[in-house]
CSV table of C-alpha atoms in Angstrom, one decimal:
chain,number,residue,atom,x,y,z
A,1,THR,CA,0.0,0.0,0.0
A,2,GLU,CA,1.0,3.6,-0.2
A,3,ALA,CA,1.4,3.8,3.6
A,4,GLU,CA,3.7,0.8,3.6
A,5,ILE,CA,5.8,2.2,0.8
A,6,LYS,CA,6.2,5.4,2.8
A,7,ILE,CA,7.4,3.3,5.8
A,8,LEU,CA,9.8,1.4,3.7
A,9,GLU,CA,11.3,4.3,1.7
A,10,PRO,CA,13.8,5.6,4.4
A,11,PHE,CA,15.0,2.1,5.1
A,12,ILE,CA,15.4,1.3,1.4
A,13,CYS,CA,17.4,4.5,1.0
A,14,LYS,CA,19.8,3.2,3.6
A,15,LEU,CA,19.8,-0.4,2.3
A,16,LYS,CA,20.7,0.8,-1.2
A,17,ALA,CA,24.1,1.9,0.1
A,18,PHE,CA,25.0,-1.8,0.7
A,19,THR,CA,25.6,-4.8,-1.4
A,20,VAL,CA,24.0,-8.2,-0.5
A,21,TYR,CA,27.4,-9.2,0.9
A,22,GLU,CA,27.3,-6.7,3.8
A,23,THR,CA,24.9,-8.7,5.8
A,24,ASP,CA,25.6,-7.3,9.2
A,25,ASP,CA,24.8,-3.8,8.1
A,26,ILE,CA,21.6,-5.0,6.3
A,27,GLU,CA,20.5,-7.0,9.3
A,28,GLU,CA,20.9,-4.0,11.6
A,29,ILE,CA,18.7,-1.9,9.4
A,30,LEU,CA,16.1,-4.7,9.1
A,31,ALA,CA,16.0,-5.2,12.9
A,32,THR,CA,14.6,-1.7,13.4
A,33,LEU,CA,12.0,-2.4,10.7
A,34,LYS,CA,10.8,-5.7,12.2
A,35,GLN,CA,8.7,-4.0,14.8
A,36,THR,CA,6.1,-3.2,12.1
A,37,GLU,CA,2.6,-4.7,12.3
A,38,SER,CA,2.3,-4.8,8.5
A,39,GLU,CA,2.2,-8.4,7.1
A,40,ASN,CA,3.3,-7.0,3.7
A,41,ILE,CA,6.4,-5.4,5.2
A,42,LYS,CA,7.2,-8.6,7.2
A,43,ARG,CA,7.1,-10.6,4.0
A,44,TRP,CA,9.3,-8.0,2.3
A,45,ILE,CA,11.8,-8.4,5.2
A,46,LEU,CA,11.8,-12.1,4.8
A,47,GLN,CA,12.5,-11.7,1.1
A,48,VAL,CA,15.5,-9.4,1.8
A,49,GLU,CA,16.8,-11.9,4.4
A,50,LYS,CA,16.6,-14.7,1.9
A,51,CYS,CA,18.6,-12.6,-0.5
A,52,ILE,CA,21.3,-12.1,1.9
A,53,THR,CA,21.3,-15.7,2.9
A,54,ILE,CA,21.7,-16.9,-0.7
A,55,LEU,CA,23.8,-13.8,-1.6
A,56,SER,CA,21.6,-12.9,-4.5
A,57,GLN,CA,22.5,-9.3,-5.5
A,58,THR,CA,20.1,-9.4,-8.4
A,59,GLN,CA,17.1,-10.2,-6.2
A,60,PHE,CA,18.2,-7.8,-3.5
A,61,LEU,CA,18.3,-4.9,-6.0
A,62,GLU,CA,14.8,-5.9,-7.2
A,63,LEU,CA,13.5,-5.6,-3.7
A,64,MET,CA,15.0,-2.2,-3.4
A,65,ARG,CA,12.8,-1.0,-6.3
A,66,ILE,CA,9.4,-0.1,-4.9
């Protein structure tokens, strides 16, 4: 939703500074976002975590485009 996109935008701006290989930095940013009540954002976080687990830069960059 528009509201969820507005929540994600500042986090995505920070995440874009990293590559998928910088897992500690990414996980730190995601940790603050995990407090959300939104199921859609929780699913997005899980997808980002999957990308860093399998080191998929391509999928990571896709998730940064909202």
